[in-house]
CSV table of C-alpha atoms in Angstrom, one decimal:
chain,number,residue,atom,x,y,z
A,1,UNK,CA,-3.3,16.1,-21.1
A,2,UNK,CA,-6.2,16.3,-18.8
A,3,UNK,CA,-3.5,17.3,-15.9
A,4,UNK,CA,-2.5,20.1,-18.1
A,5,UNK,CA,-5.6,21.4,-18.9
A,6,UNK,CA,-6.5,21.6,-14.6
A,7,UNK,CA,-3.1,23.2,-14.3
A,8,UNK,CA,-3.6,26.0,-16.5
A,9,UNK,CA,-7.0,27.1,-14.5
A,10,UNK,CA,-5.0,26.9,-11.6
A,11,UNK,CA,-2.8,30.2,-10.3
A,12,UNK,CA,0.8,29.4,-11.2
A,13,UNK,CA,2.5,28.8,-7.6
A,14,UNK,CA,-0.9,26.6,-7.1
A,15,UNK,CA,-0.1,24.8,-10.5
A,16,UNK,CA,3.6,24.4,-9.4
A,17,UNK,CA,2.4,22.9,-6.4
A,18,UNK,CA,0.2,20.2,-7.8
A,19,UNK,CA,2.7,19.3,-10.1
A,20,UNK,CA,5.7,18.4,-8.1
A,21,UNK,CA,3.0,16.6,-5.6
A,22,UNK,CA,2.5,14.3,-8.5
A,23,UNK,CA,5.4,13.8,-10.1
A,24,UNK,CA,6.3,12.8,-6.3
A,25,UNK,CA,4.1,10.4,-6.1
A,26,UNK,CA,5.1,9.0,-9.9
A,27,UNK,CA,9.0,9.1,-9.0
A,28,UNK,CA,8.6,7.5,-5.6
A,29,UNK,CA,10.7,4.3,-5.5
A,30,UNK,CA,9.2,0.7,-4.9
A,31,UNK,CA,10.2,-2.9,-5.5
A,32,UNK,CA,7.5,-4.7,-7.1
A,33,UNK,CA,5.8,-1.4,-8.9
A,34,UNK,CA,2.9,0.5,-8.8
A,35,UNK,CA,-1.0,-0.5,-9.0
A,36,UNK,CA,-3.1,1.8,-9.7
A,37,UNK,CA,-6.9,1.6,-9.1
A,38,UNK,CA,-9.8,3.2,-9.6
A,39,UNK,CA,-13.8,2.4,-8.2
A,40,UNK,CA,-15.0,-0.7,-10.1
A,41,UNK,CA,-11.7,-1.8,-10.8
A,42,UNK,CA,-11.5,-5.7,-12.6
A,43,UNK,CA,-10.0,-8.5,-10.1
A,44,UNK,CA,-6.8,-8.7,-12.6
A,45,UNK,CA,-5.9,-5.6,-12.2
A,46,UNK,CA,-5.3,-5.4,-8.2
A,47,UNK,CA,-3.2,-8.1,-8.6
A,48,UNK,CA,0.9,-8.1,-8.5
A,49,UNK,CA,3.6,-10.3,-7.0
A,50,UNK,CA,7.2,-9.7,-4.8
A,51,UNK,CA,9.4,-11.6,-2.4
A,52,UNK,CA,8.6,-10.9,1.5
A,53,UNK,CA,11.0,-10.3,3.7
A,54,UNK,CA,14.7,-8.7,5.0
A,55,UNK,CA,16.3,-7.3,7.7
A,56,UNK,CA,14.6,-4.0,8.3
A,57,UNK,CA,12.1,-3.8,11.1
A,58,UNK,CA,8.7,-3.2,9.6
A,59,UNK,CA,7.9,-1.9,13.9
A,60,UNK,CA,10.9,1.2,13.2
A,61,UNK,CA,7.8,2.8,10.7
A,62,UNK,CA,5.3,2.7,13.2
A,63,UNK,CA,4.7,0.6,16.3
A,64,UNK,CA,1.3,0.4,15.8
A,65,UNK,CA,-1.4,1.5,13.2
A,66,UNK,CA,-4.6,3.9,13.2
A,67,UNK,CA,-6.7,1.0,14.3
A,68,UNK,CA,-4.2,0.0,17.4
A,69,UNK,CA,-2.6,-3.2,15.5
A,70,UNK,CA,0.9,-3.9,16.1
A,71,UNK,CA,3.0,-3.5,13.2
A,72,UNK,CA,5.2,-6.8,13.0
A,73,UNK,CA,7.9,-8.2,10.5
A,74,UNK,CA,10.7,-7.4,8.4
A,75,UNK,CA,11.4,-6.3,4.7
A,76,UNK,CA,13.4,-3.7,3.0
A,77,UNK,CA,13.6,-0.5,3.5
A,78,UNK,CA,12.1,0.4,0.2
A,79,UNK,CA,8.0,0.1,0.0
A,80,UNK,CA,7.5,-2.9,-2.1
A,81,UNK,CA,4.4,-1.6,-3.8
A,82,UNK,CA,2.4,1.3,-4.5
A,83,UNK,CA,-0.8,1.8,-4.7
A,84,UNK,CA,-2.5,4.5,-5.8
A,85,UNK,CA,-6.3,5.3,-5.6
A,86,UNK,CA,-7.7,7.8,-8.0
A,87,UNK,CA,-10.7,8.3,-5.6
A,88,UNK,CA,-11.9,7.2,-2.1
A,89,UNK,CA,-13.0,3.8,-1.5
A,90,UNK,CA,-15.5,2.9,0.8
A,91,UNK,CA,-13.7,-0.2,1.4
A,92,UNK,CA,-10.8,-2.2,0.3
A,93,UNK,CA,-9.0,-5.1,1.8
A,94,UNK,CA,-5.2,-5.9,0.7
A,95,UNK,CA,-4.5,-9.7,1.1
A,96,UNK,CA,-1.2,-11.4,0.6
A,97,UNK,CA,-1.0,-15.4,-0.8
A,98,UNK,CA,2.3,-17.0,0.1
A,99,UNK,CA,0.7,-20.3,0.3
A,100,UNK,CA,1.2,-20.6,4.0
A,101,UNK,CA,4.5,-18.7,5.0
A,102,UNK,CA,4.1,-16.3,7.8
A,103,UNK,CA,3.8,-12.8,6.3
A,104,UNK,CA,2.9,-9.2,7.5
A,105,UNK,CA,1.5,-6.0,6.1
A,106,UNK,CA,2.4,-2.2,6.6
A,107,UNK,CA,0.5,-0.2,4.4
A,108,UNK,CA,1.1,3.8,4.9
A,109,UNK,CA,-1.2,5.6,3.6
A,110,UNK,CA,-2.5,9.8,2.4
A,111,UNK,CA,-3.6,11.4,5.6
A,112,UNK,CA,-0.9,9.5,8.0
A,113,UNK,CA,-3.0,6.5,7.8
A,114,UNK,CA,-1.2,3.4,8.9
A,115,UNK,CA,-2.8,0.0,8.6
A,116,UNK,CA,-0.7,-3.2,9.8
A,117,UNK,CA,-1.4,-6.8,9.1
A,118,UNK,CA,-0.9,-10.4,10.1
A,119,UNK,CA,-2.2,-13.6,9.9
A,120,UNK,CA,-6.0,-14.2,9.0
A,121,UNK,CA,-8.1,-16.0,10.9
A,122,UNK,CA,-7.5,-19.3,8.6
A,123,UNK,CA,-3.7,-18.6,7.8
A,124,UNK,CA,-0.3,-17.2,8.2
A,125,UNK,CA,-1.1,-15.1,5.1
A,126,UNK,CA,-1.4,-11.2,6.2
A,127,UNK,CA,-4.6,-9.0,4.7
A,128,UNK,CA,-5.6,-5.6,5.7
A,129,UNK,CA,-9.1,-4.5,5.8
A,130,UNK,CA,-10.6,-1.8,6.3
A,131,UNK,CA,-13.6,1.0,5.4
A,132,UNK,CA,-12.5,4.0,4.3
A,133,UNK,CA,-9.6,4.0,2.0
A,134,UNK,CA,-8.8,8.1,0.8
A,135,UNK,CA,-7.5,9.0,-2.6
A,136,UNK,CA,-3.9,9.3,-2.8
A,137,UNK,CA,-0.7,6.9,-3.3
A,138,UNK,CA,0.0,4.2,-0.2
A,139,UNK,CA,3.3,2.6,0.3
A,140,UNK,CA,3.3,-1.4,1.0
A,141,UNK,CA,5.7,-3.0,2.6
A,142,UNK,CA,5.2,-6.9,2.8
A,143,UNK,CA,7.1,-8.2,5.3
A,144,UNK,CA,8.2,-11.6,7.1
A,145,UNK,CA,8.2,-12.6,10.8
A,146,UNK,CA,11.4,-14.1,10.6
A,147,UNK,CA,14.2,-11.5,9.8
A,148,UNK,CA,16.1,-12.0,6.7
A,149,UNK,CA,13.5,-14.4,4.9
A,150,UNK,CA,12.7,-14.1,1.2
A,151,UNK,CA,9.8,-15.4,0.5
A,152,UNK,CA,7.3,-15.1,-2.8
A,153,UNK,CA,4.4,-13.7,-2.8
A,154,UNK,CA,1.1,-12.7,-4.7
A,155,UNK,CA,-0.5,-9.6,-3.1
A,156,UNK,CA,-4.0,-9.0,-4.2
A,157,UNK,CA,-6.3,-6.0,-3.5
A,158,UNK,CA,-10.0,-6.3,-3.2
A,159,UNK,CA,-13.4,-3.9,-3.1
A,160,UNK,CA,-15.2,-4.5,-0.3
């Protein structure tokens, strides 16, 4: 409703435009589903769960990540999760619990943001962190360090 009512303010190739952006970002495929979060959000609601792991090389997406990271592990080729932000965040932090397997992250982001994860500084468990999150839909891949492992998980995202 509310998208309809911006897109008929909008000139029509404008309106066109915006529309197939979103539906886009709707139709994209993922694994595990989408989250989708907006400033204040309640701790239940950035919380979802997947299996780790596969054979594709998390490292063929992107070496390393906006902050210089490397980007480590394996998982499918398919983003496991998306995540959607209605508007920017000053700072989120995405944290996976696989109660002591050795995960990673690869988060790509609006804006060709890349953000890469691995283990925290009291576990094997990967978490990304960072300051400025834009709105927009990111892909998550969670990945494994050892190729082909399937391994469950609980991925939660947090305001900072």
């Amino acid at each position: 409703m509310l998208l309809n009512l911006v897109l008929g303010k909008l000139p029509p190739v404008l309106a066109v435009v915006m529309t197939l952006v979103t539906l886009n970002a709707i139709a994209e495929p993922s694994n595990f589903g989408v989250l989708t979060l907006s400033q204040g959000f309640s701790p239940s609601q950035g919380v979802t769960s997947g299996v780790a792991g596969g054979t594709f090389s998390l490292s063929s997406l992107a070496q390393k990540d906006t902050n210089n990271n490397k980007c480590l592990g394996f998982a499918s080729p398919t983003p496991d999760h998306l995540l959607v932000l209605q508007k920017d965040f000053t700072g989120l932090t995405i944290q996976i619990n696989s109660r002591g397997h050795d995960t990673t992250l690869l988060v790509m982001g609006p804006e060709n943001q890349v953000f890469c994860g691995d283990d925290t500084s009291s576990s094997k468990d990967a978490r990304v962190s960072h300051p400025n999150w834009k709105a927009g839909t990111y892909r998550i891949w969670v990945g494994s360090i050892d190729e082909g492992a399937k391994l469950k998980y609980n991925l939660s995202v947090e305001e900072n």
